[in-house]
Amino acid sequence: EKVIVNGELIERKDAVMDIEDRGYQFGDGIYEVIRVYNGKMYTAEEHLKRLYESAEKIGLKIHYQKDEIKSHAARLIDENMLETGIIYMQFSRGIAPRQHAFPLKDVACSYIAYTREMPRPEASLDKGVKTLLVEDIRWLRCDIKSLNLLGNILAKQKAAESDCYEAIQHRGEIVTEGSSSNVFIVKDGTVMTHPATNLILNGITRQVIQKVCAENAVPFVEKEFTVEQLLAADEVFLGSTTSEVMPIIQVDKTVIGEGVPGSMTRKLQELFSQHIQ
Ligand code: PDD
């Protein structure tokens, strides 16, 4: 198994991290998860664009060109003979004596990447999943794909403890997003999701769903919706790199629609499957 450490392709067992890496000490860094289907990266350009945007937002300098990162990833896929899975990549603000403020002199970012086999979640995609509502306690820059994920982790853990697939977060009345996904409702044939503000991560899957809706004359609106609207929706689904278009058939104790994936969700799953071919 090969991994990338600071641009070098090495054996995973030889990969080491300094104890004063800022990613490790502060979560001071950013990451991306890119899907691999049939040995090829899916929407790599979009993910890398967001990676550089996240870096910019926290003043982190990635001293690698987009094409370098892309070719590192392609080499990893090749070397590890990955067919279906993900590439994880992260960039931290580097190694420096611990102090909260940025290192004084220019310290190079730390860059690691690895692959993992991960099948498409076919059984869940077919049956739908249960979810749990949790208050969104995260910070106000959820648009940044930051390594700091404590809020997300605590939310997901609550879901896991209730045998739920995902935690749906809300700030007061307003539904924001899942702990690691975007949330969509369908009402009277219109797909609705939280606008891409500082309160959510603008998912690449979300953007693909938006695009296929536009191409297929499916009404799609970016608009805040409430917990009440969520519970009364005709259909609910989530979108993420690993989960694709995942039907949600239950939120807390409330069964959504008929308790099976709805027709719009099925249609979007089909359009999504065509898109990844
Ligand atoms: N989740 N919102 C949050 C908080 C996320 O962590 C993710 C990604 C998304 C969906 O973004 P995208 O469609 O670009 O994956 C939204 C990880 C990567 C996942 O579960 O796949």
XYZ file of N, CA and C and ligand atoms in Angstrom:
852
model
N 0.842 -1.207 0.000
C 0.000 0.000 0.000
C 0.876 1.255 0.000
N 0.661 2.094 -1.023
C 1.458 3.322 -1.146
C 0.641 4.535 -0.675
N 1.349 5.515 -0.154
C 0.723 6.783 0.237
C 1.588 7.935 -0.276
N 1.033 9.132 -0.250
C 1.818 10.323 -0.600
C 2.124 11.089 0.687
N 3.387 11.396 0.901
C 3.752 12.295 1.999
C 4.628 13.401 1.412
N 4.120 14.614 1.512
C 4.821 15.790 0.963
C 5.289 15.568 -0.478
N 4.395 15.016 -1.250
C 4.667 14.877 -2.676
C 5.422 13.623 -3.075
N 5.890 12.857 -2.059
C 6.637 11.621 -2.361
C 5.733 10.405 -2.214
N 5.837 9.503 -3.171
C 5.112 8.243 -3.095
C 5.942 7.262 -2.277
N 5.429 6.852 -1.115
C 6.182 5.944 -0.239
C 5.268 4.836 0.282
N 5.878 3.829 0.930
C 5.094 2.767 1.565
C 4.377 3.344 2.787
N 3.157 2.888 2.997
C 2.385 3.401 4.135
C 3.130 3.214 5.464
N 3.805 2.079 5.627
C 4.496 1.809 6.896
C 5.668 2.766 7.130
N 6.127 3.415 6.081
C 7.240 4.365 6.231
C 6.764 5.804 6.464
N 5.456 6.008 6.444
C 4.927 7.369 6.624
C 4.970 7.760 8.094
N 5.579 8.910 8.398
C 5.625 9.403 9.776
C 5.206 10.871 9.823
N 4.621 11.262 10.952
C 4.190 12.639 11.150
C 4.885 13.197 12.383
N 5.288 14.439 12.320
C 5.909 15.100 13.460
C 4.862 15.375 14.553
N 5.265 15.260 15.815
C 4.306 15.500 16.917
C 3.890 16.972 17.000
N 4.640 17.858 16.353
C 4.220 19.266 16.343
C 3.683 19.695 14.979
N 3.098 18.757 14.292
C 2.383 19.150 13.078
C 1.107 19.880 13.501
N 0.847 21.019 12.868
C -0.306 21.838 13.270
C -1.652 21.180 12.943
N -1.631 20.274 12.003
C -2.859 19.537 11.719
C -3.196 18.660 12.912
N -2.191 18.034 13.445
C -2.317 17.135 14.589
C -2.659 17.913 15.866
N -1.984 19.042 16.088
C -2.180 19.776 17.342
C -3.418 20.665 17.362
N -3.714 21.292 16.221
C -4.802 22.285 16.204
C -5.938 21.929 15.237
N -5.751 20.904 14.436
C -6.705 20.704 13.331
C -6.570 21.851 12.349
N -5.349 22.433 12.298
C -5.093 23.621 11.480
C -4.753 23.190 10.055
N -5.795 22.886 9.308
C -5.576 22.453 7.939
C -6.900 22.118 7.272
N -6.799 21.602 6.089
C -7.983 21.349 5.265
C -7.833 20.002 4.556
N -8.942 19.503 3.999
C -8.868 18.197 3.351
C -9.896 18.083 2.240
N -9.782 17.015 1.488
C -10.792 16.667 0.484
C -10.922 15.146 0.435
N -12.100 14.695 0.066
C -12.342 13.278 -0.199
C -12.884 13.187 -1.627
N -12.169 12.476 -2.473
C -12.570 12.359 -3.878
C -12.937 10.905 -4.165
N -14.063 10.708 -4.841
C -14.510 9.365 -5.190
C -13.682 8.828 -6.357
N -13.459 7.526 -6.324
C -12.826 6.844 -7.451
C -13.793 5.761 -7.933
N -14.195 5.866 -9.202
C -15.045 4.861 -9.833
C -14.270 4.288 -11.017
N -14.262 2.992 -11.154
C -13.563 2.345 -12.279
C -12.121 2.838 -12.432
N -11.455 3.029 -11.316
C -10.059 3.446 -11.365
C -9.826 4.890 -11.783
N -10.910 5.676 -11.836
C -10.769 7.090 -12.228
C -11.395 8.013 -11.202
N -10.772 9.170 -10.988
C -11.331 10.157 -10.075
C -12.581 10.786 -10.673
N -13.568 10.965 -9.806
C -14.831 11.579 -10.219
C -14.882 13.030 -9.712
N -15.189 13.956 -10.591
C -15.252 15.395 -10.282
C -13.999 15.901 -9.537
N -12.846 15.456 -10.013
C -11.582 15.854 -9.378
C -11.369 17.369 -9.466
N -11.688 17.947 -10.624
C -11.496 19.399 -10.805
C -12.257 20.198 -9.756
N -13.516 19.809 -9.546
C -14.367 20.515 -8.585
C -13.811 20.384 -7.162
N -13.373 19.183 -6.811
C -12.812 18.979 -5.468
C -11.531 19.789 -5.277
N -10.694 19.823 -6.310
C -9.419 20.546 -6.168
C -9.658 22.056 -6.128
N -10.654 22.494 -6.862
C -11.015 23.918 -6.810
C -11.422 24.272 -5.376
N -12.266 23.432 -4.771
C -12.701 23.701 -3.400
C -11.539 23.607 -2.428
N -10.598 22.688 -2.697
C -9.416 22.567 -1.841
C -8.635 23.889 -1.782
N -8.377 24.466 -2.952
C -7.628 25.727 -2.985
C -8.431 26.871 -2.372
N -9.757 26.805 -2.543
C -10.602 27.841 -1.925
C -10.554 27.738 -0.402
N -10.618 26.497 0.120
C -10.516 26.309 1.573
C -9.166 26.828 2.071
N -8.108 26.518 1.331
C -6.752 26.957 1.711
C -6.695 28.475 1.785
N -7.212 29.104 0.753
C -7.245 30.573 0.670
C -7.980 31.173 1.877
N -9.110 30.551 2.233
C -9.944 31.085 3.317
C -9.245 31.035 4.673
N -8.288 30.116 4.843
C -7.577 30.063 6.133
C -6.136 30.556 5.989
N -5.815 31.151 4.864
C -4.472 31.709 4.678
C -3.383 30.654 4.658
N -3.726 29.476 4.131
C -2.734 28.404 4.035
C -2.217 28.346 2.602
N -0.899 28.328 2.475
C -0.340 28.297 1.131
C -0.008 26.862 0.726
N -0.686 26.387 -0.330
C -0.386 25.062 -0.884
C 0.661 25.267 -1.969
N 1.893 24.831 -1.687
C 2.965 25.083 -2.662
C 3.085 23.935 -3.664
N 1.926 23.410 -4.060
C 1.870 22.399 -5.123
C 0.846 22.897 -6.135
N 1.125 22.654 -7.402
C 0.169 23.008 -8.448
C -0.948 21.965 -8.483
N -2.102 22.392 -8.953
C -3.246 21.500 -9.058
C -2.890 20.238 -9.867
N -2.170 20.437 -10.966
C -1.836 19.293 -11.819
C -0.888 18.308 -11.130
N -0.005 18.848 -10.262
C 0.883 17.957 -9.497
C 0.062 17.068 -8.569
N -0.869 17.706 -7.858
C -1.700 16.960 -6.907
C -2.521 15.908 -7.642
N -3.034 16.308 -8.794
C -3.815 15.386 -9.611
C -2.968 14.198 -10.065
N -1.741 14.466 -10.466
C -0.928 13.341 -10.951
C -0.451 12.470 -9.791
N -0.228 13.065 -8.610
C 0.067 12.239 -7.425
C -1.097 11.279 -7.176
N -2.317 11.828 -7.241
C -3.510 11.024 -6.972
C -3.643 9.901 -8.002
N -3.410 10.241 -9.250
C -3.511 9.235 -10.311
C -2.481 8.128 -10.105
N -1.275 8.514 -9.671
C -0.237 7.504 -9.393
C -0.634 6.596 -8.239
N -1.226 7.206 -7.205
C -1.689 6.417 -6.052
C -2.722 5.375 -6.479
N -3.672 5.806 -7.293
C -4.727 4.900 -7.771
C -4.090 3.728 -8.518
N -3.143 4.058 -9.380
C -2.438 3.048 -10.171
C -1.678 2.066 -9.298
N -0.812 2.626 -8.441
C 0.055 1.803 -7.585
C -0.758 0.892 -6.674
N -1.866 1.439 -6.132
C -2.681 0.665 -5.191
C -3.771 -0.134 -5.909
N -3.759 -0.033 -7.237
C -4.724 -0.759 -8.082
C -6.158 -0.561 -7.577
N -6.484 0.697 -7.304
C -7.814 1.017 -6.781
C -8.830 1.086 -7.912
N -9.925 0.377 -7.738
C -11.018 0.428 -8.713
C -12.147 1.322 -8.198
N -12.728 0.930 -7.051
C -13.833 1.684 -6.469
C -13.460 2.073 -5.044
N -13.417 3.358 -4.770
C -13.017 3.785 -3.434
C -12.924 5.285 -3.338
N -11.997 5.735 -2.507
C -11.815 7.174 -2.324
C -10.325 7.513 -2.251
N -10.034 8.772 -2.534
C -8.731 9.344 -2.197
C -8.981 10.371 -1.111
N -8.229 10.279 -0.034
C -8.270 11.289 1.026
C -7.007 12.114 0.901
N -7.118 13.432 0.909
C -5.903 14.263 0.921
C -6.054 15.369 1.946
N -4.983 15.633 2.679
C -5.044 16.736 3.637
C -3.773 17.571 3.632
N -3.979 18.841 3.925
C -2.888 19.820 3.971
C -2.987 20.537 5.297
N -1.907 20.495 6.091
C -1.917 21.242 7.345
C -0.933 22.396 7.224
N -0.986 23.316 8.207
C -0.108 24.486 8.148
C 1.338 24.155 8.501
N 1.639 22.874 8.589
C 3.032 22.474 8.718
C 3.511 22.254 10.140
N 4.815 22.108 10.284
C 5.433 21.739 11.550
C 6.152 22.946 12.130
N 5.811 23.299 13.375
C 6.434 24.445 14.035
C 6.204 24.319 15.533
N 7.069 24.943 16.368
C 6.834 24.914 17.817
C 5.430 25.414 18.132
N 4.763 24.744 19.066
C 3.341 25.020 19.291
C 3.088 26.439 19.788
N 2.352 27.181 18.986
C 1.792 28.475 19.382
C 0.617 28.704 18.445
N -0.430 29.361 18.975
C -1.652 29.445 18.181
C -1.462 30.215 16.882
N -0.796 31.362 16.960
C -0.605 32.176 15.752
C 0.202 31.406 14.709
N 0.048 31.816 13.455
C 0.770 31.148 12.373
C 2.273 31.168 12.655
N 3.023 30.177 12.170
C 4.480 30.208 12.299
C 5.033 31.507 11.701
N 6.061 32.072 12.339
C 6.586 33.360 11.888
C 7.260 33.251 10.532
N 8.196 32.303 10.441
C 8.829 32.173 9.126
C 7.985 31.242 8.261
N 8.245 31.319 6.973
C 7.472 30.512 6.045
C 7.719 29.022 6.280
N 6.736 28.352 6.827
C 6.839 26.906 7.053
C 6.012 26.213 5.968
N 6.585 25.191 5.356
C 5.860 24.485 4.291
C 4.668 23.724 4.874
N 3.583 23.673 4.143
C 2.426 22.885 4.591
C 2.810 21.401 4.567
N 2.134 20.609 5.401
C 2.310 19.155 5.348
C 1.196 18.604 4.470
N 1.562 17.701 3.593
C 0.613 17.188 2.600
C 0.662 15.672 2.597
N -0.472 15.049 2.874
C -0.553 13.584 2.788
C -1.772 13.184 1.957
N -1.675 12.044 1.333
C -2.822 11.504 0.596
C -2.740 9.987 0.607
N -3.901 9.362 0.645
C -3.940 7.906 0.552
C -5.244 7.476 -0.091
N -5.291 6.222 -0.483
C -6.511 5.690 -1.086
C -7.147 4.672 -0.140
N -8.423 4.454 -0.327
C -9.084 3.390 0.414
C -10.169 2.776 -0.475
N -10.226 1.462 -0.465
C -11.307 0.798 -1.199
C -12.620 1.067 -0.498
N -13.640 1.386 -1.265
C -14.961 1.626 -0.691
C -16.017 1.382 -1.763
N -16.797 0.324 -1.585
C -17.834 0.057 -2.587
C -18.925 1.108 -2.536
N -19.715 1.213 -3.600
C -20.894 2.065 -3.543
C -21.855 1.444 -2.522
N -22.508 2.276 -1.695
C -23.356 1.729 -0.614
C -24.697 1.237 -1.149
N -24.658 0.181 -1.952
C -25.818 -0.222 -2.749
C -27.052 -0.589 -1.922
N -26.843 -1.355 -0.844
C -27.996 -1.786 -0.037
C -28.729 -0.571 0.535
N -27.971 0.384 1.092
C -28.594 1.586 1.665
C -29.222 2.453 0.583
N -28.557 2.546 -0.567
C -29.102 3.344 -1.672
C -30.449 2.785 -2.104
N -30.580 1.485 -1.985
C -31.803 0.820 -2.409
C -32.926 0.941 -1.376
N -32.573 0.750 -0.115
C -33.574 0.690 0.964
C -33.871 2.040 1.596
N -32.875 2.922 1.581
C -32.988 4.175 2.310
C -32.449 4.011 3.719
N -32.249 5.146 4.405
C -31.617 5.105 5.727
C -32.396 5.946 6.743
N -32.123 5.653 8.012
C -32.731 6.416 9.107
C -31.764 7.490 9.597
N -32.336 8.576 10.075
C -31.512 9.702 10.539
C -32.035 10.250 11.860
N -31.204 11.098 12.431
C -31.491 11.673 13.739
C -31.309 13.185 13.624
N -32.156 13.966 14.308
C -31.986 15.421 14.330
C -31.062 15.812 15.479
N -30.087 16.678 15.214
C -29.242 17.199 16.293
C -29.014 18.689 16.089
N -28.894 19.410 17.191
C -28.606 20.843 17.103
C -27.221 21.026 16.471
N -27.133 21.966 15.560
C -25.858 22.270 14.898
C -25.040 23.181 15.814
N -23.995 22.610 16.424
C -23.202 23.384 17.393
C -21.873 23.833 16.801
N -21.736 23.707 15.472
C -20.439 24.005 14.857
C -20.174 25.506 14.757
N -18.965 25.827 14.323
C -18.584 27.237 14.175
C -19.283 27.826 12.946
N -18.951 29.089 12.635
C -19.699 29.806 11.600
C -18.988 29.834 10.252
N -18.008 28.940 10.071
C -17.349 28.842 8.762
C -17.388 27.394 8.261
N -18.605 26.872 8.211
C -18.775 25.488 7.763
C -18.539 25.333 6.263
N -18.355 26.490 5.570
C -18.033 26.463 4.139
C -16.595 26.012 3.898
N -15.769 26.043 4.941
C -14.372 25.617 4.829
C -14.280 24.122 5.147
N -13.612 23.358 4.290
C -13.467 21.920 4.576
C -12.282 21.724 5.518
N -12.514 22.134 6.760
C -11.480 22.168 7.788
C -11.265 20.802 8.429
N -10.053 20.568 8.904
C -9.757 19.336 9.649
C -10.475 19.307 11.002
N -10.863 20.488 11.493
C -11.593 20.573 12.761
C -12.992 20.037 12.576
N -13.251 18.831 13.063
C -14.557 18.218 12.791
C -15.277 17.794 14.068
N -14.882 18.373 15.218
C -15.478 17.904 16.477
C -17.000 17.981 16.483
N -17.534 19.100 16.010
C -18.993 19.239 15.970
C -19.623 18.141 15.127
N -19.018 17.908 13.960
C -19.530 16.873 13.055
C -19.420 15.490 13.688
N -18.307 15.251 14.367
C -18.056 13.944 14.974
C -19.058 13.659 16.088
N -19.297 14.676 16.932
C -20.241 14.483 18.039
C -21.646 14.222 17.495
N -21.984 14.905 16.406
C -23.293 14.683 15.772
C -23.375 13.258 15.223
N -22.353 12.851 14.483
C -22.370 11.510 13.869
C -22.398 10.420 14.937
N -21.693 10.644 16.037
C -21.664 9.658 17.108
C -23.062 9.439 17.706
N -23.800 10.553 17.873
C -25.182 10.434 18.365
C -25.999 9.573 17.415
N -25.813 9.815 16.119
C -26.542 9.026 15.119
C -26.154 7.557 15.245
N -24.861 7.306 15.335
C -24.368 5.927 15.411
C -24.942 5.207 16.628
N -25.006 5.920 17.743
C -25.521 5.312 18.977
C -27.006 4.981 18.865
N -27.695 5.613 17.938
C -29.123 5.314 17.719
C -29.333 4.469 16.474
N -28.240 3.852 16.004
C -28.324 3.019 14.798
C -28.819 3.795 13.592
N -28.463 5.066 13.542
C -28.847 5.892 12.405
C -27.641 6.115 11.499
N -27.926 6.296 10.232
C -26.889 6.460 9.217
C -26.263 7.851 9.290
N -27.110 8.842 9.594
C -26.623 10.220 9.568
C -27.372 11.059 10.590
N -26.700 12.126 11.056
C -27.319 13.127 11.917
C -27.638 14.336 11.051
N -28.882 14.787 11.103
C -29.277 15.996 10.381
C -29.209 17.164 11.358
N -28.377 18.140 11.042
C -28.157 19.259 11.953
C -29.103 20.415 11.640
N -29.512 21.118 12.718
C -30.346 22.312 12.542
C -29.867 23.391 13.494
N -29.913 24.645 13.017
C -29.611 25.800 13.882
C -30.946 26.410 14.249
N -31.417 26.114 15.436
C -32.767 26.536 15.790
C -33.740 25.817 14.883
N -34.562 26.596 14.195
C -35.593 26.021 13.324
C -35.039 25.557 11.976
N -33.897 26.122 11.582
C -33.411 25.922 10.214
C -32.511 24.690 10.093
N -32.826 23.846 9.125
C -31.993 22.672 8.838
C -30.778 23.137 8.035
N -29.591 22.771 8.503
C -28.390 23.185 7.773
C -27.912 22.049 6.857
N -27.305 21.008 7.451
C -26.792 19.892 6.643
C -26.539 18.698 7.547
N -26.165 17.570 6.944
C -25.807 16.396 7.727
C -24.431 16.576 8.349
N -24.006 15.606 9.170
C -22.681 15.709 9.792
C -21.581 15.530 8.748
N -21.888 14.817 7.661
C -20.916 14.698 6.563
C -21.634 14.606 5.220
N -22.703 15.380 5.090
C -23.496 15.345 3.855
C -24.390 16.578 3.781
N -24.918 16.847 2.599
C -25.926 17.895 2.440
C -27.308 17.240 2.462
N -28.301 17.995 2.918
C -29.650 17.454 3.066
C -30.608 18.165 2.099
N -31.485 17.377 1.482
C -32.433 17.875 0.486
C -33.828 17.387 0.848
N -34.825 18.262 0.613
C -36.205 17.794 0.737
C -36.891 17.951 -0.622
N -37.924 17.155 -0.821
C -38.750 17.281 -2.018
C -40.167 17.569 -1.547
N -40.745 18.684 -2.069
C -42.132 19.024 -1.744
C -42.838 19.439 -3.025
N -43.921 18.777 -3.332
C -44.707 19.074 -4.540
C -43.808 19.152 -5.779
N -42.873 18.238 -5.888
C -42.047 18.147 -7.095
C -40.844 19.078 -7.145
N -40.670 19.886 -6.094
C -39.512 20.795 -6.059
C -38.469 20.290 -5.068
N -37.215 20.288 -5.520
C -36.109 19.891 -4.653
C -35.580 21.145 -3.959
N -35.407 21.068 -2.646
C -34.951 22.228 -1.882
C -33.769 21.858 -0.994
N -32.790 22.762 -0.928
C -31.628 22.540 -0.046
C -31.120 23.879 0.461
N -30.428 23.846 1.594
C -29.906 25.087 2.206
C -28.979 25.812 1.228
N -29.097 27.141 1.121
C -28.192 27.886 0.229
C -26.728 27.696 0.637
N -25.837 27.853 -0.334
C -24.402 27.666 -0.080
C -23.831 28.898 0.632
N -24.138 29.015 1.924
C -23.626 30.123 2.739
C -22.488 29.606 3.624
N -22.088 30.418 4.598
C -21.066 30.012 5.563
C -21.541 28.901 6.499
N -22.848 28.586 6.468
C -23.384 27.610 7.429
C -23.341 26.172 6.944
N -22.979 25.980 5.664
C -22.853 24.598 5.165
C -21.618 24.471 4.272
N -21.226 23.220 4.052
C -20.210 22.951 3.037
C -20.957 22.814 1.705
N -20.474 23.534 0.703
C -21.101 23.427 -0.618
C -20.600 22.137 -1.267
N -21.342 21.059 -1.047
C -20.904 19.734 -1.496
C -20.770 19.650 -3.009
N -19.807 18.883 -3.440
C -19.648 18.654 -4.883
C -20.826 17.812 -5.382
N -21.257 16.844 -4.568
C -22.428 16.044 -4.914
C -23.652 16.954 -5.021
N -23.765 17.879 -4.083
C -24.837 18.893 -4.112
C -24.817 19.640 -5.442
N -23.619 20.017 -5.883
C -23.502 20.756 -7.141
C -23.882 19.883 -8.342
N -23.520 18.599 -8.275
C -23.892 17.679 -9.363
C -25.410 17.511 -9.404
N -26.027 17.371 -8.223
C -27.486 17.217 -8.148
C -28.174 18.465 -8.731
N -27.639 19.621 -8.359
C -28.174 20.886 -8.881
C -28.091 20.909 -10.412
N -26.968 20.445 -10.922
C -26.740 20.449 -12.366
C -27.681 19.469 -13.090
N -27.790 18.256 -12.579
C -28.662 17.292 -13.273
C -30.133 17.708 -13.166
N -30.486 18.387 -12.086
C -31.859 18.913 -11.978
C -32.092 19.940 -13.093
N -31.137 20.847 -13.249
C -31.266 21.884 -14.283
C -31.363 21.260 -15.667
N -30.546 20.254 -15.914
C -30.526 19.613 -17.242
C -31.782 18.813 -17.529
N -32.508 18.438 -16.471
C -33.679 17.588 -16.662
C -34.986 18.261 -16.243
N -34.931 19.588 -16.204
C -36.123 20.388 -15.903
C -36.784 19.997 -14.580
N -35.960 19.628 -13.600
C -36.470 19.358 -12.258
C -36.340 20.649 -11.453
N -37.449 21.189 -10.927
C -37.368 22.416 -10.127
C -36.431 22.232 -8.926
N -35.444 23.109 -8.791
C -34.458 23.018 -7.711
C -34.291 24.408 -7.118
N -34.494 24.534 -5.824
C -34.284 25.846 -5.191
C -33.337 25.743 -4.006
N -32.449 26.717 -3.924
C -31.574 26.850 -2.762
C -32.274 27.802 -1.814
N -32.857 27.244 -0.754
C -33.662 28.046 0.144
C -33.669 27.345 1.504
N -33.608 28.164 2.548
C -33.662 27.582 3.886
C -35.010 26.891 4.103
N -34.989 25.758 4.801
C -36.247 25.128 5.216
C -36.145 24.739 6.684
N -37.310 24.590 7.304
C -37.342 24.359 8.753
C -37.417 22.862 9.072
N -37.227 22.567 10.342
C -37.366 21.192 10.834
C -38.786 20.700 10.538
N -39.750 21.595 10.723
C -41.146 21.247 10.453
C -41.344 20.861 8.984
N -40.752 21.648 8.093
C -40.848 21.333 6.654
C -40.162 20.008 6.321
N -39.039 19.769 7.010
C -38.313 18.510 6.810
C -39.212 17.317 7.146
N -39.847 17.406 8.318
C -40.659 16.286 8.795
C -41.919 16.100 7.949
N -42.343 17.175 7.269
C -43.574 17.100 6.465
C -43.277 16.939 4.973
N -41.998 16.733 4.633
C -41.617 16.652 3.217
C -42.169 15.379 2.572
N -42.340 15.418 1.248
C -42.759 14.224 0.511
C -41.612 13.211 0.484
N -40.392 13.765 0.289
C -39.203 12.912 0.239
C -38.045 13.680 0.884
N -37.099 12.942 1.423
C -35.873 13.540 1.951
C -34.722 12.672 1.477
N -33.623 13.317 1.090
C -32.423 12.528 0.775
C -31.191 13.322 1.145
N -30.061 12.662 1.193
C -28.813 13.365 1.445
C -27.864 13.125 0.282
N -26.870 13.987 0.188
C -25.892 13.864 -0.891
C -24.494 14.017 -0.350
N -23.610 13.093 -0.727
C -22.197 13.237 -0.396
C -21.373 12.351 -1.311
N -20.090 12.612 -1.307
C -19.150 11.866 -2.135
C -19.266 10.363 -1.911
N -19.293 9.959 -0.645
C -19.319 8.521 -0.372
C -20.740 7.950 -0.435
N -21.742 8.776 -0.112
C -23.125 8.275 -0.035
C -23.954 8.524 -1.281
N -23.423 9.323 -2.223
C -24.136 9.642 -3.474
C -25.498 10.273 -3.160
N -26.572 9.784 -3.819
C -27.924 10.298 -3.537
C -28.618 9.266 -2.656
N -28.624 9.533 -1.353
C -29.059 8.533 -0.370
C -30.462 8.844 0.170
N -31.428 7.957 -0.090
C -32.793 8.212 0.398
C -32.852 8.178 1.930
N -33.592 9.112 2.503
C -33.828 9.124 3.949
C -35.295 8.758 4.171
N -35.518 7.675 4.900
C -36.900 7.205 5.084
C -37.425 7.469 6.494
N -36.541 7.955 7.357
C -36.993 8.281 8.708
C -36.125 9.371 9.316
N -36.767 10.321 10.013
C -36.060 11.373 10.757
C -36.581 11.318 12.186
N -35.718 11.020 13.132
C -36.163 10.729 14.508
C -37.275 9.666 14.435
N -38.436 9.974 14.995
C -39.527 8.974 14.991
C -40.441 9.123 13.776
N -40.196 10.165 12.972
C -41.099 10.452 11.853
C -40.711 9.692 10.590
N -41.642 8.915 10.083
C -41.446 8.212 8.817
C -41.719 9.206 7.693
N -40.808 9.262 6.717
C -40.964 10.190 5.594
C -41.746 9.495 4.466
N -42.757 10.172 3.967
C -43.582 9.633 2.878
C -44.124 8.265 3.240
N -43.887 7.318 2.343
C -44.397 5.960 2.563
C -43.382 5.079 3.305
N -42.288 5.699 3.729
C -41.260 4.913 4.420
C -40.360 4.142 3.477
N -40.447 4.487 2.204
C -39.560 3.898 1.181
C -39.039 5.052 0.319
N -37.920 4.836 -0.391
C -37.393 5.906 -1.246
C -38.456 6.407 -2.233
N -38.574 7.727 -2.353
C -39.596 8.318 -3.210
C -39.196 8.349 -4.680
N -40.151 8.709 -5.533
C -39.928 8.647 -6.981
C -38.908 9.696 -7.463
N -38.939 10.883 -6.867
C -37.957 11.906 -7.263
C -36.550 11.458 -6.867
N -36.432 10.908 -5.663
C -35.123 10.433 -5.197
C -34.602 9.345 -6.133
N -35.484 8.432 -6.527
C -35.112 7.360 -7.473
C -34.612 7.941 -8.790
N -35.353 8.939 -9.268
C -34.998 9.574 -10.541
C -33.612 10.235 -10.441
N -33.379 10.936 -9.311
C -32.088 11.613 -9.153
C -30.949 10.600 -8.972
N -31.240 9.486 -8.328
C -30.238 8.416 -8.205
C -29.838 7.908 -9.595
N -30.848 7.735 -10.431
C -30.620 7.237 -11.784
C -29.780 8.246 -12.588
N -30.153 9.523 -12.481
C -29.409 10.569 -13.202
C -27.980 10.669 -12.675
N -27.832 10.498 -11.356
C -26.496 10.544 -10.766
C -25.645 9.371 -11.263
N -26.249 8.181 -11.294
C -25.522 7.001 -11.771
C -25.060 7.179 -13.216
N -25.905 7.816 -14.033
C -25.501 8.096 -15.419
C -24.330 9.067 -15.433
N -24.373 10.052 -14.519
C -23.343 11.093 -14.495
C -21.967 10.538 -14.133
N -21.928 9.505 -13.294
C -20.616 8.982 -12.873
C -20.029 7.995 -13.871
N -20.797 7.633 -14.885
C -20.274 6.669 -15.883
C -19.164 7.298 -16.711
N -18.429 14.471 3.444
N -21.226 18.563 4.330
C -20.268 18.097 5.136
C -20.164 18.616 6.530
C -19.341 17.132 4.640
O -18.350 16.667 5.421
C -19.482 16.655 3.311
C -18.500 15.664 2.734
C -20.538 17.155 2.533
C -20.755 16.692 1.122
O -19.731 17.182 0.270
P -19.275 16.383 -1.015
O -20.499 16.149 -1.816
O -18.327 17.303 -1.671
O -18.650 15.104 -0.533
C -21.383 18.124 3.070
C -17.542 13.387 3.150
C -16.498 13.669 2.185
C -18.365 12.204 2.722
O -19.099 11.709 3.547
O -18.262 11.758 1.605
